[in-house]
Amino acid sequence: DGGITQSPKYLFRKEGQNVTLSCEQNLNHDAMYWYRQDPGQGLRLIYYSQIVNDFQKGDIAEGYSVSREKKESFPLTVTSAQKNPTAFYLCASTTISIMNTEAFFGQGTRLTVV
Amino acid sequence: QKEVEQDPGPLSVPEGAIVSLNCTYSNSAFQYFMWYRQYSRKGPELLMYTYSSGNKEDGRFTAQVDKSSKYISLFIRDSQPSDSATYLCAMIRNNYGQNFVFGPGTRLSVLP
């Protein structure tokens, strides 16, 4: 089945530690996105990538980093510079075509700082 | 002012009720409008999308767009307990994989 897979589902981070969230898709989508979801604030864009080896900052990129070495994969690293990383992180992908308006989402990773 | 505003709820209705969920937006450049449903601890899934003013029906769901008022709605008829979820409106300026702008979501509970 085609889809988008995020792992792990739950992640705990100690203060000062970097952690990496995985996102893999087998939908052959060109564009991939990382969102952060906090209660009452909806989805906020962290980074997005429309092509391999290229990515752009979203609205809240500070304290995060990404890479796009393969079309299928778009990992997100939450660095120690991110002061309030506890949140629900969602990865999404889309095609880039005139007929498409659907973003496919993974099931999310809940990150908690301990 | 946020680009997209949505009442976060929570909204509780009895089973069988008609539900109305709404979003307003400030940027007239938005052309495509979507509603996503998100169950607890899951990723959002697309319910409906539309790009023109007027109504679009899909089963028990109707999406309504009024571009002149910058207002979109989702109506759910004969609501079921399985409709209990958070509903997010989303919009984009064009459909070339551009950034989606999401509303904060409305949490809906349909009580049996």
PDB file of C-alpha atoms in Angstrom:
ATOM      1  CA  ASP A   1       0.000   0.000   0.000  1.00  0.00           C
ATOM      2  CA  GLY A   2       1.221   3.490  -0.822  1.00  0.00           C
ATOM      3  CA  GLY A   3       1.573   5.869   2.030  1.00  0.00           C
ATOM      4  CA  ILE A   4       3.723   7.989   4.242  1.00  0.00           C
ATOM      5  CA  THR A   5       5.386   6.522   7.318  1.00  0.00           C
ATOM      6  CA  GLN A   6       6.676   8.380  10.318  1.00  0.00           C
ATOM      7  CA  SER A   7       8.775   6.876  13.062  1.00  0.00           C
ATOM      8  CA  PRO A   8       8.955   6.619  15.934  1.00  0.00           C
ATOM      9  CA  LYS A   9       5.399   7.216  17.108  1.00  0.00           C
ATOM     10  CA  TYR A  10       6.605   8.458  20.507  1.00  0.00           C
ATOM     11  CA  LEU A  11       9.985  10.006  21.257  1.00  0.00           C
ATOM     12  CA  PHE A  12      11.495  11.334  24.450  1.00  0.00           C
ATOM     13  CA  ARG A  13      14.336  13.810  24.423  1.00  0.00           C
ATOM     14  CA  LYS A  14      16.566  14.947  27.205  1.00  0.00           C
ATOM     15  CA  GLU A  15      17.485  18.606  27.549  1.00  0.00           C
ATOM     16  CA  GLY A  16      20.363  19.531  25.240  1.00  0.00           C
ATOM     17  CA  GLN A  17      19.985  16.466  23.031  1.00  0.00           C
ATOM     18  CA  ASN A  18      19.412  16.351  19.274  1.00  0.00           C
ATOM     19  CA  VAL A  19      16.833  13.891  17.974  1.00  0.00           C
ATOM     20  CA  THR A  20      15.865  12.889  14.448  1.00  0.00           C
ATOM     21  CA  LEU A  21      12.353  12.085  13.279  1.00  0.00           C
ATOM     22  CA  SER A  22      11.976   9.853  10.262  1.00  0.00           C
ATOM     23  CA  CYS A  23       9.567  10.376   7.352  1.00  0.00           C
ATOM     24  CA  GLU A  24       9.404   8.028   4.366  1.00  0.00           C
ATOM     25  CA  GLN A  25       6.910   8.004   1.493  1.00  0.00           C
ATOM     26  CA  ASN A  26       6.365   5.557  -1.359  1.00  0.00           C
ATOM     27  CA  LEU A  27       3.840   7.703  -3.206  1.00  0.00           C
ATOM     28  CA  ASN A  28       6.430   9.072  -5.638  1.00  0.00           C
ATOM     29  CA  HIS A  29       5.559  12.564  -4.454  1.00  0.00           C
ATOM     30  CA  ASP A  30       7.918  15.416  -5.249  1.00  0.00           C
ATOM     31  CA  ALA A  31       7.129  17.682  -2.312  1.00  0.00           C
ATOM     32  CA  MET A  32       7.473  16.862   1.363  1.00  0.00           C
ATOM     33  CA  TYR A  33       6.667  18.944   4.417  1.00  0.00           C
ATOM     34  CA  TRP A  34       7.180  19.000   8.164  1.00  0.00           C
ATOM     35  CA  TYR A  35       4.555  20.558  10.420  1.00  0.00           C
ATOM     36  CA  ARG A  36       4.368  21.079  14.121  1.00  0.00           C
ATOM     37  CA  GLN A  37       0.982  20.865  15.833  1.00  0.00           C
ATOM     38  CA  ASP A  38       0.325  22.416  19.236  1.00  0.00           C
ATOM     39  CA  PRO A  39      -3.069  22.553  20.968  1.00  0.00           C
ATOM     40  CA  GLY A  40      -5.165  25.464  19.696  1.00  0.00           C
ATOM     41  CA  GLN A  41      -2.581  26.535  17.107  1.00  0.00           C
ATOM     42  CA  GLY A  42      -3.188  24.226  14.189  1.00  0.00           C
ATOM     43  CA  LEU A  43      -0.373  23.103  11.923  1.00  0.00           C
ATOM     44  CA  ARG A  44       2.663  25.330  11.537  1.00  0.00           C
ATOM     45  CA  LEU A  45       5.138  24.732   8.744  1.00  0.00           C
ATOM     46  CA  ILE A  46       8.721  23.981   9.785  1.00  0.00           C
ATOM     47  CA  TYR A  47      10.440  23.072   6.499  1.00  0.00           C
ATOM     48  CA  TYR A  48       9.431  21.920   3.062  1.00  0.00           C
ATOM     49  CA  SER A  49      11.168  20.445   0.057  1.00  0.00           C
ATOM     50  CA  GLN A  50       9.937  20.349  -3.516  1.00  0.00           C
ATOM     51  CA  ILE A  51      12.906  18.534  -5.013  1.00  0.00           C
ATOM     52  CA  VAL A  52      15.785  16.338  -3.919  1.00  0.00           C
ATOM     53  CA  ASN A  53      18.735  18.209  -2.389  1.00  0.00           C
ATOM     54  CA  ASP A  54      16.707  21.374  -1.950  1.00  0.00           C
ATOM     55  CA  PHE A  55      14.549  22.583   0.917  1.00  0.00           C
ATOM     56  CA  GLN A  56      13.097  25.812   2.229  1.00  0.00           C
ATOM     57  CA  LYS A  57      12.409  27.195   5.673  1.00  0.00           C
ATOM     58  CA  GLY A  58       8.832  27.471   6.780  1.00  0.00           C
ATOM     59  CA  ASP A  59       7.364  29.756   9.403  1.00  0.00           C
ATOM     60  CA  ILE A  60       9.071  28.200  12.446  1.00  0.00           C
ATOM     61  CA  ALA A  61      12.371  26.717  11.203  1.00  0.00           C
ATOM     62  CA  GLU A  62      14.567  27.933  14.065  1.00  0.00           C
ATOM     63  CA  GLY A  63      15.987  25.022  16.051  1.00  0.00           C
ATOM     64  CA  TYR A  64      15.231  22.463  13.333  1.00  0.00           C
ATOM     65  CA  SER A  65      17.163  21.042  10.415  1.00  0.00           C
ATOM     66  CA  VAL A  66      16.266  18.758   7.502  1.00  0.00           C
ATOM     67  CA  SER A  67      17.833  16.931   4.594  1.00  0.00           C
ATOM     68  CA  ARG A  68      16.452  15.605   1.325  1.00  0.00           C
ATOM     69  CA  GLU A  69      19.004  13.207  -0.097  1.00  0.00           C
ATOM     70  CA  LYS A  70      16.382  10.889  -1.564  1.00  0.00           C
ATOM     71  CA  LYS A  71      12.967  11.593  -3.007  1.00  0.00           C
ATOM     72  CA  GLU A  72      11.368   9.146  -0.570  1.00  0.00           C
ATOM     73  CA  SER A  73      12.903  10.469   2.627  1.00  0.00           C
ATOM     74  CA  PHE A  74      12.752  13.770   4.517  1.00  0.00           C
ATOM     75  CA  PRO A  75      14.122  13.416   8.058  1.00  0.00           C
ATOM     76  CA  LEU A  76      13.729  16.214  10.595  1.00  0.00           C
ATOM     77  CA  THR A  77      16.296  16.877  13.317  1.00  0.00           C
ATOM     78  CA  VAL A  78      15.152  18.731  16.401  1.00  0.00           C
ATOM     79  CA  THR A  79      18.275  20.368  17.756  1.00  0.00           C
ATOM     80  CA  SER A  80      19.117  21.537  21.252  1.00  0.00           C
ATOM     81  CA  ALA A  81      18.547  25.091  19.981  1.00  0.00           C
ATOM     82  CA  GLN A  82      14.807  24.427  19.853  1.00  0.00           C
ATOM     83  CA  LYS A  83      13.700  25.695  23.248  1.00  0.00           C
ATOM     84  CA  ASN A  84      10.211  24.241  23.347  1.00  0.00           C
ATOM     85  CA  PRO A  85      10.226  21.067  21.269  1.00  0.00           C
ATOM     86  CA  THR A  86       7.420  19.179  22.991  1.00  0.00           C
ATOM     87  CA  ALA A  87       4.742  18.849  20.302  1.00  0.00           C
ATOM     88  CA  PHE A  88       3.100  16.564  17.771  1.00  0.00           C
ATOM     89  CA  TYR A  89       5.099  16.506  14.515  1.00  0.00           C
ATOM     90  CA  LEU A  90       3.460  15.684  11.206  1.00  0.00           C
ATOM     91  CA  CYS A  91       5.107  14.908   7.902  1.00  0.00           C
ATOM     92  CA  ALA A  92       3.188  15.343   4.656  1.00  0.00           C
ATOM     93  CA  SER A  93       3.761  14.909   0.943  1.00  0.00           C
ATOM     94  CA  THR A  94       2.125  16.133  -2.240  1.00  0.00           C
ATOM     95  CA  THR A  95       2.611  15.889  -5.953  1.00  0.00           C
ATOM     96  CA  ILE A  96       3.379  19.057  -7.845  1.00  0.00           C
ATOM     97  CA  SER A  97       0.782  19.014 -10.554  1.00  0.00           C
ATOM     98  CA  ILE A  98      -1.984  21.248 -11.756  1.00  0.00           C
ATOM     99  CA  MET A  99      -4.660  18.745 -10.716  1.00  0.00           C
ATOM    100  CA  ASN A 100      -3.506  18.059  -7.198  1.00  0.00           C
ATOM    101  CA  THR A 101      -4.646  19.674  -3.997  1.00  0.00           C
ATOM    102  CA  GLU A 102      -4.263  16.812  -1.546  1.00  0.00           C
ATOM    103  CA  ALA A 103      -1.588  16.541   1.106  1.00  0.00           C
ATOM    104  CA  PHE A 104      -1.053  13.047   2.474  1.00  0.00           C
ATOM    105  CA  PHE A 105      -0.038  12.946   6.110  1.00  0.00           C
ATOM    106  CA  GLY A 106       1.825  10.440   8.197  1.00  0.00           C
ATOM    107  CA  GLN A 107       0.503   9.339  11.566  1.00  0.00           C
ATOM    108  CA  GLY A 108       2.718  11.731  13.469  1.00  0.00           C
ATOM    109  CA  THR A 109       5.467  11.605  16.071  1.00  0.00           C
ATOM    110  CA  ARG A 110       4.810  12.873  19.552  1.00  0.00           C
ATOM    111  CA  LEU A 111       8.005  14.343  20.981  1.00  0.00           C
ATOM    112  CA  THR A 112       8.321  14.990  24.702  1.00  0.00           C
ATOM    113  CA  VAL A 113      11.214  16.631  26.502  1.00  0.00           C
ATOM    114  CA  VAL A 114      12.041  14.934  29.789  1.00  0.00           C
TER     115      VAL A 114
ATOM    116  CA  GLN B   1      -4.466  39.023  12.230  1.00  0.00           C
ATOM    117  CA  LYS B   2      -3.988  35.351  11.419  1.00  0.00           C
ATOM    118  CA  GLU B   3      -4.427  34.363   7.780  1.00  0.00           C
ATOM    119  CA  VAL B   4      -7.011  31.721   8.683  1.00  0.00           C
ATOM    120  CA  GLU B   5      -9.339  31.863  11.675  1.00  0.00           C
ATOM    121  CA  GLN B   6     -11.392  28.969  13.000  1.00  0.00           C
ATOM    122  CA  ASP B   7     -13.337  28.509  16.206  1.00  0.00           C
ATOM    123  CA  PRO B   8     -11.456  25.786  18.148  1.00  0.00           C
ATOM    124  CA  GLY B   9     -14.575  24.567  19.965  1.00  0.00           C
ATOM    125  CA  PRO B  10     -15.080  22.096  21.462  1.00  0.00           C
ATOM    126  CA  LEU B  11     -18.429  21.600  19.799  1.00  0.00           C
ATOM    127  CA  SER B  12     -20.772  18.909  21.150  1.00  0.00           C
ATOM    128  CA  VAL B  13     -23.900  17.843  19.295  1.00  0.00           C
ATOM    129  CA  PRO B  14     -26.360  14.934  19.614  1.00  0.00           C
ATOM    130  CA  GLU B  15     -26.268  12.138  17.070  1.00  0.00           C
ATOM    131  CA  GLY B  16     -28.271  13.002  13.972  1.00  0.00           C
ATOM    132  CA  ALA B  17     -27.739  16.759  14.261  1.00  0.00           C
ATOM    133  CA  ILE B  18     -26.581  18.971  11.422  1.00  0.00           C
ATOM    134  CA  VAL B  19     -23.126  20.344  12.147  1.00  0.00           C
ATOM    135  CA  SER B  20     -21.755  23.589  10.752  1.00  0.00           C
ATOM    136  CA  LEU B  21     -18.016  24.258  10.873  1.00  0.00           C
ATOM    137  CA  ASN B  22     -16.592  27.540   9.627  1.00  0.00           C
ATOM    138  CA  CYS B  23     -13.373  29.322   8.732  1.00  0.00           C
ATOM    139  CA  THR B  24     -12.630  32.867   7.698  1.00  0.00           C
ATOM    140  CA  TYR B  25      -9.524  34.013   5.881  1.00  0.00           C
ATOM    141  CA  SER B  26      -7.892  37.305   5.117  1.00  0.00           C
ATOM    142  CA  ASN B  27      -5.818  36.663   1.990  1.00  0.00           C
ATOM    143  CA  SER B  28      -7.811  36.960  -1.221  1.00  0.00           C
ATOM    144  CA  ALA B  29      -4.997  35.119  -3.067  1.00  0.00           C
ATOM    145  CA  PHE B  30      -6.211  31.785  -1.707  1.00  0.00           C
ATOM    146  CA  GLN B  31      -7.788  29.801  -4.505  1.00  0.00           C
ATOM    147  CA  TYR B  32      -8.137  26.233  -3.234  1.00  0.00           C
ATOM    148  CA  PHE B  33      -9.966  25.277  -0.074  1.00  0.00           C
ATOM    149  CA  MET B  34      -9.915  21.993   1.788  1.00  0.00           C
ATOM    150  CA  TRP B  35     -11.310  20.331   4.862  1.00  0.00           C
ATOM    151  CA  TYR B  36      -9.265  17.748   6.711  1.00  0.00           C
ATOM    152  CA  ARG B  37     -10.459  15.425   9.468  1.00  0.00           C
ATOM    153  CA  GLN B  38      -8.060  14.422  12.220  1.00  0.00           C
ATOM    154  CA  TYR B  39      -8.809  11.708  14.729  1.00  0.00           C
ATOM    155  CA  SER B  40      -7.017  11.838  18.061  1.00  0.00           C
ATOM    156  CA  ARG B  41      -3.298  11.037  17.803  1.00  0.00           C
ATOM    157  CA  LYS B  42      -3.540  10.492  14.032  1.00  0.00           C
ATOM    158  CA  GLY B  43      -2.523  12.447  10.966  1.00  0.00           C
ATOM    159  CA  PRO B  44      -5.138  14.553   9.131  1.00  0.00           C
ATOM    160  CA  GLU B  45      -6.934  13.061   6.147  1.00  0.00           C
ATOM    161  CA  LEU B  46      -8.550  14.976   3.311  1.00  0.00           C
ATOM    162  CA  LEU B  47     -12.347  15.134   3.417  1.00  0.00           C
ATOM    163  CA  MET B  48     -13.201  17.595   0.682  1.00  0.00           C
ATOM    164  CA  TYR B  49     -11.686  20.250  -1.499  1.00  0.00           C
ATOM    165  CA  THR B  50     -13.104  22.944  -3.724  1.00  0.00           C
ATOM    166  CA  TYR B  51     -11.788  25.864  -5.704  1.00  0.00           C
ATOM    167  CA  SER B  52     -14.863  27.849  -6.635  1.00  0.00           C
ATOM    168  CA  SER B  53     -17.521  29.732  -4.739  1.00  0.00           C
ATOM    169  CA  GLY B  54     -20.649  27.724  -4.102  1.00  0.00           C
ATOM    170  CA  ASN B  55     -21.452  24.312  -2.686  1.00  0.00           C
ATOM    171  CA  LYS B  56     -19.919  20.904  -3.194  1.00  0.00           C
ATOM    172  CA  GLU B  57     -21.589  17.766  -1.840  1.00  0.00           C
ATOM    173  CA  ASP B  58     -20.119  14.380  -0.993  1.00  0.00           C
ATOM    174  CA  GLY B  59     -22.481  12.079   0.848  1.00  0.00           C
ATOM    175  CA  ARG B  60     -23.315  13.607   4.236  1.00  0.00           C
ATOM    176  CA  PHE B  61     -20.738  16.374   3.773  1.00  0.00           C
ATOM    177  CA  THR B  62     -21.189  19.717   2.011  1.00  0.00           C
ATOM    178  CA  ALA B  63     -18.380  22.219   1.544  1.00  0.00           C
ATOM    179  CA  GLN B  64     -19.365  25.812   0.922  1.00  0.00           C
ATOM    180  CA  VAL B  65     -17.106  28.644  -0.220  1.00  0.00           C
ATOM    181  CA  ASP B  66     -17.950  32.342  -0.345  1.00  0.00           C
ATOM    182  CA  LYS B  67     -14.922  34.099  -1.799  1.00  0.00           C
ATOM    183  CA  SER B  68     -16.527  37.525  -1.650  1.00  0.00           C
ATOM    184  CA  SER B  69     -16.880  37.198   2.128  1.00  0.00           C
ATOM    185  CA  LYS B  70     -13.694  35.126   2.550  1.00  0.00           C
ATOM    186  CA  TYR B  71     -15.668  32.480   4.382  1.00  0.00           C
ATOM    187  CA  ILE B  72     -15.806  28.705   4.049  1.00  0.00           C
ATOM    188  CA  SER B  73     -18.022  26.164   5.751  1.00  0.00           C
ATOM    189  CA  LEU B  74     -18.356  22.421   6.150  1.00  0.00           C
ATOM    190  CA  PHE B  75     -21.793  20.981   6.881  1.00  0.00           C
ATOM    191  CA  ILE B  76     -22.258  17.458   8.204  1.00  0.00           C
ATOM    192  CA  ARG B  77     -25.763  16.009   7.944  1.00  0.00           C
ATOM    193  CA  ASP B  78     -27.053  13.180  10.126  1.00  0.00           C
ATOM    194  CA  SER B  79     -23.932  13.363  12.268  1.00  0.00           C
ATOM    195  CA  GLN B  80     -22.609  10.124  13.745  1.00  0.00           C
ATOM    196  CA  PRO B  81     -20.404   9.383  16.762  1.00  0.00           C
ATOM    197  CA  SER B  82     -17.732   8.307  14.265  1.00  0.00           C
ATOM    198  CA  ASP B  83     -17.628  11.921  13.044  1.00  0.00           C
ATOM    199  CA  SER B  84     -16.109  12.937  16.388  1.00  0.00           C
ATOM    200  CA  ALA B  85     -12.742  14.396  15.448  1.00  0.00           C
ATOM    201  CA  THR B  86     -10.941  17.668  14.884  1.00  0.00           C
ATOM    202  CA  TYR B  87     -11.784  19.353  11.589  1.00  0.00           C
ATOM    203  CA  LEU B  88      -9.128  21.539  10.004  1.00  0.00           C
ATOM    204  CA  CYS B  89      -9.753  23.930   7.171  1.00  0.00           C
ATOM    205  CA  ALA B  90      -6.834  24.484   4.819  1.00  0.00           C
ATOM    206  CA  MET B  91      -6.152  26.657   1.821  1.00  0.00           C
ATOM    207  CA  ILE B  92      -3.461  27.270  -0.727  1.00  0.00           C
ATOM    208  CA  ARG B  93      -2.723  30.016  -3.209  1.00  0.00           C
ATOM    209  CA  ASN B  94      -2.225  27.639  -6.114  1.00  0.00           C
ATOM    210  CA  ASN B  95      -1.910  23.901  -6.589  1.00  0.00           C
ATOM    211  CA  TYR B  96       1.714  23.553  -7.588  1.00  0.00           C
ATOM    212  CA  GLY B  97       2.607  21.901  -4.302  1.00  0.00           C
ATOM    213  CA  GLN B  98       2.630  25.246  -2.559  1.00  0.00           C
ATOM    214  CA  ASN B  99       2.390  25.680   1.157  1.00  0.00           C
ATOM    215  CA  PHE B 100      -0.869  24.889   2.813  1.00  0.00           C
ATOM    216  CA  VAL B 101      -2.204  27.293   5.422  1.00  0.00           C
ATOM    217  CA  PHE B 102      -4.238  25.513   8.065  1.00  0.00           C
ATOM    218  CA  GLY B 103      -6.812  26.756  10.499  1.00  0.00           C
ATOM    219  CA  PRO B 104      -6.317  25.707  14.135  1.00  0.00           C
ATOM    220  CA  GLY B 105      -9.091  23.113  13.889  1.00  0.00           C
ATOM    221  CA  THR B 106     -12.472  22.662  15.550  1.00  0.00           C
ATOM    222  CA  ARG B 107     -12.887  19.712  17.899  1.00  0.00           C
ATOM    223  CA  LEU B 108     -16.270  18.050  17.347  1.00  0.00           C
ATOM    224  CA  SER B 109     -17.955  15.499  19.611  1.00  0.00           C
ATOM    225  CA  VAL B 110     -21.101  13.734  18.417  1.00  0.00           C
ATOM    226  CA  LEU B 111     -22.873  12.217  21.383  1.00  0.00           C
ATOM    227  CA  PRO B 112     -24.852   8.967  20.961  1.00  0.00           C
TER     228      PRO B 112
END
